[in-house]
Amino acid sequence: MKLYLSSYKLGNKTEELKKWIKEHDNKICLIPNARDVYPDGEKKTSKIYSDLQELTDLGFEVTILSLKEYFNKKDELLEKLKEFHAFYVIGGNAFALRQAMYLSRFDKYLKTIKDNPNYLYVGYSAGICVLAKDMHGLEMCDDPNINPYGIDTLWEGLGYFDYLFLPHYQSDHKETKLIDDCVAYCDKNSIKYKTLHDGDVIIAEVENGIGKEIETI
C-alpha cells in the first residue's frame, strides 16, 4: 500500500496524486470520521466538502463514506470498499477516527491490503496520527475522552510506524501550540516522533506490515 502523508490538507506534492490517477484510476473514498466529535451543521459540512473539492480539482471522482454507517456491518463495508483502491482520511480528532476504524472494521480491511502496491492511503493530521503503533502522546493535542461512539478510548494505533507523526509543527495553524506541547511530552517520556510542517508530505509504502518512508517533501 502506498502512503501519501500530509501535515495539512493535500500538501505540496499533489503531482504524486495526479500520477496515481494516470497509473490507476480516479476513484477515491473520503473518510470524514475524525470530524464526528464536532456538531453537525453547515460549518462541519462545508469543511468536509472543502476537502472533497481539493480532490475533485485534481481529477478524482470522490465518494464520501462515513464509517459509522457500517458499525457492526463488516460484510456491507467490505462490499462497498471493493469499489475503491484509494482512500483519503481527513483530519479532526485522532481518537474518534481510531474508534470509527475499529467499530467498522476498516482497520482490519487495511491489514488485508497493506502489502498491495495497487492501493493508496492519503491522510492528513488525524489521518496520519492513527498510523502509529501507540497513540500515547497525542492526548496533548487531541482529547481522548471525547467519545462519540460510547466505547473506551483506544490507544493502539494501526501499527505501521513505531513513532508518532506530529503535524502542524511550527506552522500557521490553530493547533501549533498544542503540537509544541506534544513534542515536549514526547521528549520527556522518551516517545519517538516525527514532526511535519504544514505543506510537508511524506511518501511511504507498507511492506510486510511496516511503513517505510521513501521521500519527504
mmCIF file of C-alpha atoms in Angstrom:
data_model
loop_
_atom_site.group_PDB
_atom_site.id
_atom_site.type_symbol
_atom_site.label_atom_id
_atom_site.label_comp_id
_atom_site.label_asym_id
_atom_site.label_seq_id
_atom_site.Cartn_x
_atom_site.Cartn_y
_atom_site.Cartn_z
ATOM 1 C CA MET A 1 0.000 0.000 0.000
ATOM 2 C CA LYS A 2 1.313 3.408 -0.939
ATOM 3 C CA LEU A 3 1.052 6.151 1.688
ATOM 4 C CA TYR A 4 0.712 9.867 0.991
ATOM 5 C CA LEU A 5 1.018 11.500 4.407
ATOM 6 C CA SER A 6 0.416 15.230 4.725
ATOM 7 C CA SER A 7 0.509 17.583 7.677
ATOM 8 C CA TYR A 8 -2.457 19.623 6.452
ATOM 9 C CA LYS A 9 -4.798 19.141 3.517
ATOM 10 C CA LEU A 10 -3.086 17.709 0.428
ATOM 11 C CA GLY A 11 0.228 19.470 0.961
ATOM 12 C CA ASN A 12 2.946 20.225 -1.560
ATOM 13 C CA LYS A 13 3.246 17.004 -3.538
ATOM 14 C CA THR A 14 -0.035 16.745 -5.404
ATOM 15 C CA GLU A 15 1.782 15.725 -8.601
ATOM 16 C CA GLU A 16 2.143 12.327 -6.925
ATOM 17 C CA LEU A 17 -1.643 12.088 -6.721
ATOM 18 C CA LYS A 18 -2.090 13.091 -10.351
ATOM 19 C CA LYS A 19 0.419 10.394 -11.240
ATOM 20 C CA TRP A 20 -1.646 7.878 -9.281
ATOM 21 C CA ILE A 21 -4.729 8.734 -11.341
ATOM 22 C CA LYS A 22 -2.834 8.212 -14.600
ATOM 23 C CA GLU A 23 -1.451 4.856 -13.492
ATOM 24 C CA HIS A 24 -4.581 3.531 -11.756
ATOM 25 C CA ASP A 25 -7.987 5.216 -11.755
ATOM 26 C CA ASN A 26 -9.534 8.354 -10.303
ATOM 27 C CA LYS A 27 -11.932 6.849 -7.771
ATOM 28 C CA ILE A 28 -11.241 7.735 -4.142
ATOM 29 C CA CYS A 29 -13.161 7.283 -0.906
ATOM 30 C CA LEU A 30 -13.123 10.224 1.535
ATOM 31 C CA ILE A 31 -13.444 9.158 5.172
ATOM 32 C CA PRO A 32 -14.604 12.041 7.425
ATOM 33 C CA ASN A 33 -14.991 10.343 10.812
ATOM 34 C CA ALA A 34 -12.264 12.279 12.612
ATOM 35 C CA ARG A 35 -14.830 15.105 12.468
ATOM 36 C CA ASP A 36 -17.511 13.168 14.317
ATOM 37 C CA VAL A 37 -16.561 14.977 17.544
ATOM 38 C CA TYR A 38 -17.853 18.233 16.069
ATOM 39 C CA PRO A 39 -21.533 19.280 15.965
ATOM 40 C CA ASP A 40 -23.415 18.557 12.780
ATOM 41 C CA GLY A 41 -24.165 21.651 10.795
ATOM 42 C CA GLU A 42 -23.196 23.848 7.870
ATOM 43 C CA LYS A 43 -19.692 24.610 9.199
ATOM 44 C CA LYS A 44 -18.793 20.937 9.567
ATOM 45 C CA THR A 45 -20.294 20.026 6.207
ATOM 46 C CA SER A 46 -18.602 22.889 4.368
ATOM 47 C CA LYS A 47 -15.170 21.897 5.675
ATOM 48 C CA ILE A 48 -15.636 18.305 4.573
ATOM 49 C CA TYR A 49 -16.722 19.472 1.147
ATOM 50 C CA SER A 50 -13.666 21.719 1.016
ATOM 51 C CA ASP A 51 -11.550 18.568 1.308
ATOM 52 C CA LEU A 52 -13.685 16.916 -1.356
ATOM 53 C CA GLN A 53 -13.247 19.883 -3.695
ATOM 54 C CA GLU A 54 -9.459 19.714 -3.445
ATOM 55 C CA LEU A 55 -9.571 16.126 -4.648
ATOM 56 C CA THR A 56 -12.046 16.946 -7.401
ATOM 57 C CA ASP A 57 -9.804 19.747 -8.636
ATOM 58 C CA LEU A 58 -7.002 17.194 -9.060
ATOM 59 C CA GLY A 59 -9.233 14.966 -11.164
ATOM 60 C CA PHE A 60 -10.530 12.488 -8.598
ATOM 61 C CA GLU A 61 -14.054 11.112 -8.536
ATOM 62 C CA VAL A 62 -14.853 11.323 -4.820
ATOM 63 C CA THR A 63 -17.278 9.331 -2.681
ATOM 64 C CA ILE A 64 -17.763 10.341 0.952
ATOM 65 C CA LEU A 65 -18.042 7.260 3.133
ATOM 66 C CA SER A 66 -18.837 7.623 6.824
ATOM 67 C CA LEU A 67 -17.583 4.585 8.714
ATOM 68 C CA LYS A 68 -20.247 4.979 11.395
ATOM 69 C CA GLU A 69 -22.828 3.855 8.839
ATOM 70 C CA TYR A 70 -21.064 0.492 8.837
ATOM 71 C CA PHE A 71 -20.544 -0.175 12.535
ATOM 72 C CA ASN A 72 -21.073 -3.923 13.042
ATOM 73 C CA LYS A 73 -21.704 -4.278 9.296
ATOM 74 C CA LYS A 74 -18.331 -5.640 8.220
ATOM 75 C CA ASP A 75 -19.614 -7.515 5.178
ATOM 76 C CA GLU A 76 -21.511 -4.491 3.868
ATOM 77 C CA LEU A 77 -18.440 -2.301 4.305
ATOM 78 C CA LEU A 78 -16.240 -4.830 2.536
ATOM 79 C CA GLU A 79 -18.614 -4.915 -0.419
ATOM 80 C CA LYS A 80 -18.590 -1.107 -0.624
ATOM 81 C CA LEU A 81 -14.812 -0.835 -0.355
ATOM 82 C CA LYS A 82 -14.368 -3.128 -3.352
ATOM 83 C CA GLU A 83 -15.186 -0.072 -5.474
ATOM 84 C CA PHE A 84 -12.033 1.763 -4.384
ATOM 85 C CA HIS A 85 -8.271 1.470 -4.477
ATOM 86 C CA ALA A 86 -7.653 4.873 -2.876
ATOM 87 C CA PHE A 87 -8.741 6.368 0.451
ATOM 88 C CA TYR A 88 -8.482 9.911 1.817
ATOM 89 C CA VAL A 89 -8.641 10.064 5.621
ATOM 90 C CA ILE A 90 -9.008 13.659 6.757
ATOM 91 C CA GLY A 91 -8.179 15.489 9.974
ATOM 92 C CA GLY A 92 -10.087 16.058 13.188
ATOM 93 C CA ASN A 93 -9.772 14.043 16.385
ATOM 94 C CA ALA A 94 -7.406 11.085 16.033
ATOM 95 C CA PHE A 95 -9.015 9.107 18.851
ATOM 96 C CA ALA A 96 -12.505 9.374 17.345
ATOM 97 C CA LEU A 97 -11.106 8.297 13.990
ATOM 98 C CA ARG A 98 -9.359 5.308 15.504
ATOM 99 C CA GLN A 99 -12.577 4.211 17.225
ATOM 100 C CA ALA A 100 -14.564 4.529 13.988
ATOM 101 C CA MET A 101 -11.979 2.410 12.199
ATOM 102 C CA TYR A 102 -12.284 -0.235 14.899
ATOM 103 C CA LEU A 103 -16.091 -0.320 15.104
ATOM 104 C CA SER A 104 -16.485 -0.574 11.333
ATOM 105 C CA ARG A 105 -13.523 -2.975 10.991
ATOM 106 C CA PHE A 106 -11.948 -0.644 8.450
ATOM 107 C CA ASP A 107 -8.698 -1.180 10.365
ATOM 108 C CA LYS A 108 -8.946 -4.918 9.659
ATOM 109 C CA TYR A 109 -9.612 -4.240 5.995
ATOM 110 C CA LEU A 110 -6.498 -2.083 5.724
ATOM 111 C CA LYS A 111 -4.470 -5.014 7.028
ATOM 112 C CA THR A 112 -5.730 -7.205 4.189
ATOM 113 C CA ILE A 113 -4.438 -4.746 1.554
ATOM 114 C CA LYS A 114 -1.376 -3.426 3.371
ATOM 115 C CA ASP A 115 1.169 -5.174 1.144
ATOM 116 C CA ASN A 116 -0.632 -4.497 -2.122
ATOM 117 C CA PRO A 117 1.035 -1.609 -4.044
ATOM 118 C CA ASN A 118 -2.143 -1.012 -6.023
ATOM 119 C CA TYR A 119 -3.807 0.677 -3.042
ATOM 120 C CA LEU A 120 -3.294 4.238 -1.855
ATOM 121 C CA TYR A 121 -3.851 5.704 1.609
ATOM 122 C CA VAL A 122 -3.886 9.506 1.678
ATOM 123 C CA GLY A 123 -4.187 11.176 5.047
ATOM 124 C CA TYR A 124 -3.577 14.417 6.871
ATOM 125 C CA SER A 125 -3.469 15.430 10.539
ATOM 126 C CA ALA A 126 -5.548 12.832 12.441
ATOM 127 C CA GLY A 127 -5.460 10.681 9.308
ATOM 128 C CA ILE A 128 -1.719 10.177 9.744
ATOM 129 C CA CYS A 129 -1.637 10.184 13.556
ATOM 130 C CA VAL A 130 -3.561 6.877 13.702
ATOM 131 C CA LEU A 131 -0.825 5.077 11.744
ATOM 132 C CA ALA A 132 1.439 4.840 14.793
ATOM 133 C CA LYS A 133 1.753 1.663 16.815
ATOM 134 C CA ASP A 134 0.925 3.517 20.040
ATOM 135 C CA MET A 135 -1.049 6.769 20.235
ATOM 136 C CA HIS A 136 0.114 7.844 23.687
ATOM 137 C CA GLY A 137 1.353 11.420 23.451
ATOM 138 C CA LEU A 138 -1.441 12.569 21.170
ATOM 139 C CA GLU A 139 -3.600 13.339 24.198
ATOM 140 C CA MET A 140 -1.634 16.582 24.471
ATOM 141 C CA CYS A 141 -3.309 17.855 21.291
ATOM 142 C CA ASP A 142 -6.465 15.719 20.889
ATOM 143 C CA ASP A 143 -8.868 14.991 23.735
ATOM 144 C CA PRO A 144 -9.043 11.187 24.097
ATOM 145 C CA ASN A 145 -12.081 11.421 26.378
ATOM 146 C CA ILE A 146 -14.429 12.993 23.832
ATOM 147 C CA ASN A 147 -16.056 9.798 22.689
ATOM 148 C CA PRO A 148 -18.875 9.999 20.129
ATOM 149 C CA TYR A 149 -19.443 6.225 19.995
ATOM 150 C CA GLY A 150 -19.663 5.116 23.613
ATOM 151 C CA ILE A 151 -16.610 2.850 23.794
ATOM 152 C CA ASP A 152 -13.382 3.096 25.739
ATOM 153 C CA THR A 153 -10.517 5.111 24.304
ATOM 154 C CA LEU A 154 -8.265 3.084 22.021
ATOM 155 C CA TRP A 155 -4.573 3.798 22.429
ATOM 156 C CA GLU A 156 -3.329 1.193 19.969
ATOM 157 C CA GLY A 157 -2.903 2.662 16.503
ATOM 158 C CA LEU A 158 -2.779 0.870 13.170
ATOM 159 C CA GLY A 159 0.831 -0.066 13.797
ATOM 160 C CA TYR A 160 2.569 0.856 10.540
ATOM 161 C CA PHE A 161 5.104 3.081 12.304
ATOM 162 C CA ASP A 162 6.812 2.774 15.681
ATOM 163 C CA TYR A 163 6.766 6.555 16.083
ATOM 164 C CA LEU A 164 4.146 9.283 16.091
ATOM 165 C CA PHE A 165 3.594 11.755 13.304
ATOM 166 C CA LEU A 166 3.041 15.224 14.781
ATOM 167 C CA PRO A 167 1.510 17.550 12.152
ATOM 168 C CA HIS A 168 1.190 21.368 12.161
ATOM 169 C CA TYR A 169 4.621 21.794 13.768
ATOM 170 C CA GLN A 170 5.790 25.441 13.771
ATOM 171 C CA SER A 171 3.041 26.292 11.292
ATOM 172 C CA ASP A 172 0.339 28.908 10.941
ATOM 173 C CA HIS A 173 -2.293 26.592 12.385
ATOM 174 C CA LYS A 174 -4.517 26.820 15.440
ATOM 175 C CA GLU A 175 -3.077 23.582 16.848
ATOM 176 C CA THR A 176 0.594 24.525 16.510
ATOM 177 C CA LYS A 177 0.936 25.373 20.205
ATOM 178 C CA LEU A 178 -0.657 22.047 21.136
ATOM 179 C CA ILE A 179 1.860 20.259 18.930
ATOM 180 C CA ASP A 180 4.641 22.033 20.822
ATOM 181 C CA ASP A 181 3.128 20.525 23.981
ATOM 182 C CA CYS A 182 3.136 17.095 22.276
ATOM 183 C CA VAL A 183 6.804 17.453 21.378
ATOM 184 C CA ALA A 184 7.710 18.405 24.954
ATOM 185 C CA TYR A 185 5.686 15.498 26.355
ATOM 186 C CA CYS A 186 7.229 13.008 23.935
ATOM 187 C CA ASP A 187 10.730 14.233 24.720
ATOM 188 C CA LYS A 188 10.080 13.926 28.443
ATOM 189 C CA ASN A 189 8.614 10.418 28.119
ATOM 190 C CA SER A 190 11.011 9.029 25.500
ATOM 191 C CA ILE A 191 8.256 8.652 22.872
ATOM 192 C CA LYS A 192 9.563 8.584 19.312
ATOM 193 C CA TYR A 193 8.010 11.063 16.893
ATOM 194 C CA LYS A 194 8.465 12.938 13.639
ATOM 195 C CA THR A 195 7.217 16.487 13.150
ATOM 196 C CA LEU A 196 5.731 17.849 9.933
ATOM 197 C CA HIS A 197 5.211 21.468 8.995
ATOM 198 C CA ASP A 198 2.013 22.305 7.127
ATOM 199 C CA GLY A 199 2.769 21.726 3.464
ATOM 200 C CA ASP A 200 5.101 18.806 4.238
ATOM 201 C CA VAL A 201 4.305 15.462 2.649
ATOM 202 C CA ILE A 202 5.869 12.076 3.333
ATOM 203 C CA ILE A 203 5.701 9.449 0.612
ATOM 204 C CA ALA A 204 5.907 5.964 2.088
ATOM 205 C CA GLU A 205 4.907 2.395 1.395
ATOM 206 C CA VAL A 206 3.927 -0.570 3.515
ATOM 207 C CA GLU A 207 5.990 -3.736 3.203
ATOM 208 C CA ASN A 208 5.340 -6.745 5.403
ATOM 209 C CA GLY A 209 3.091 -4.597 7.539
ATOM 210 C CA ILE A 210 5.746 -1.947 8.202
ATOM 211 C CA GLY A 211 5.654 1.596 6.860
ATOM 212 C CA LYS A 212 8.852 2.751 5.162
ATOM 213 C CA GLU A 213 9.411 6.380 4.281
ATOM 214 C CA ILE A 214 10.611 6.933 0.731
ATOM 215 C CA GLU A 215 10.625 10.706 0.399
ATOM 216 C CA THR A 216 9.796 13.808 2.400
ATOM 217 C CA ILE A 217 8.780 16.988 0.603
#
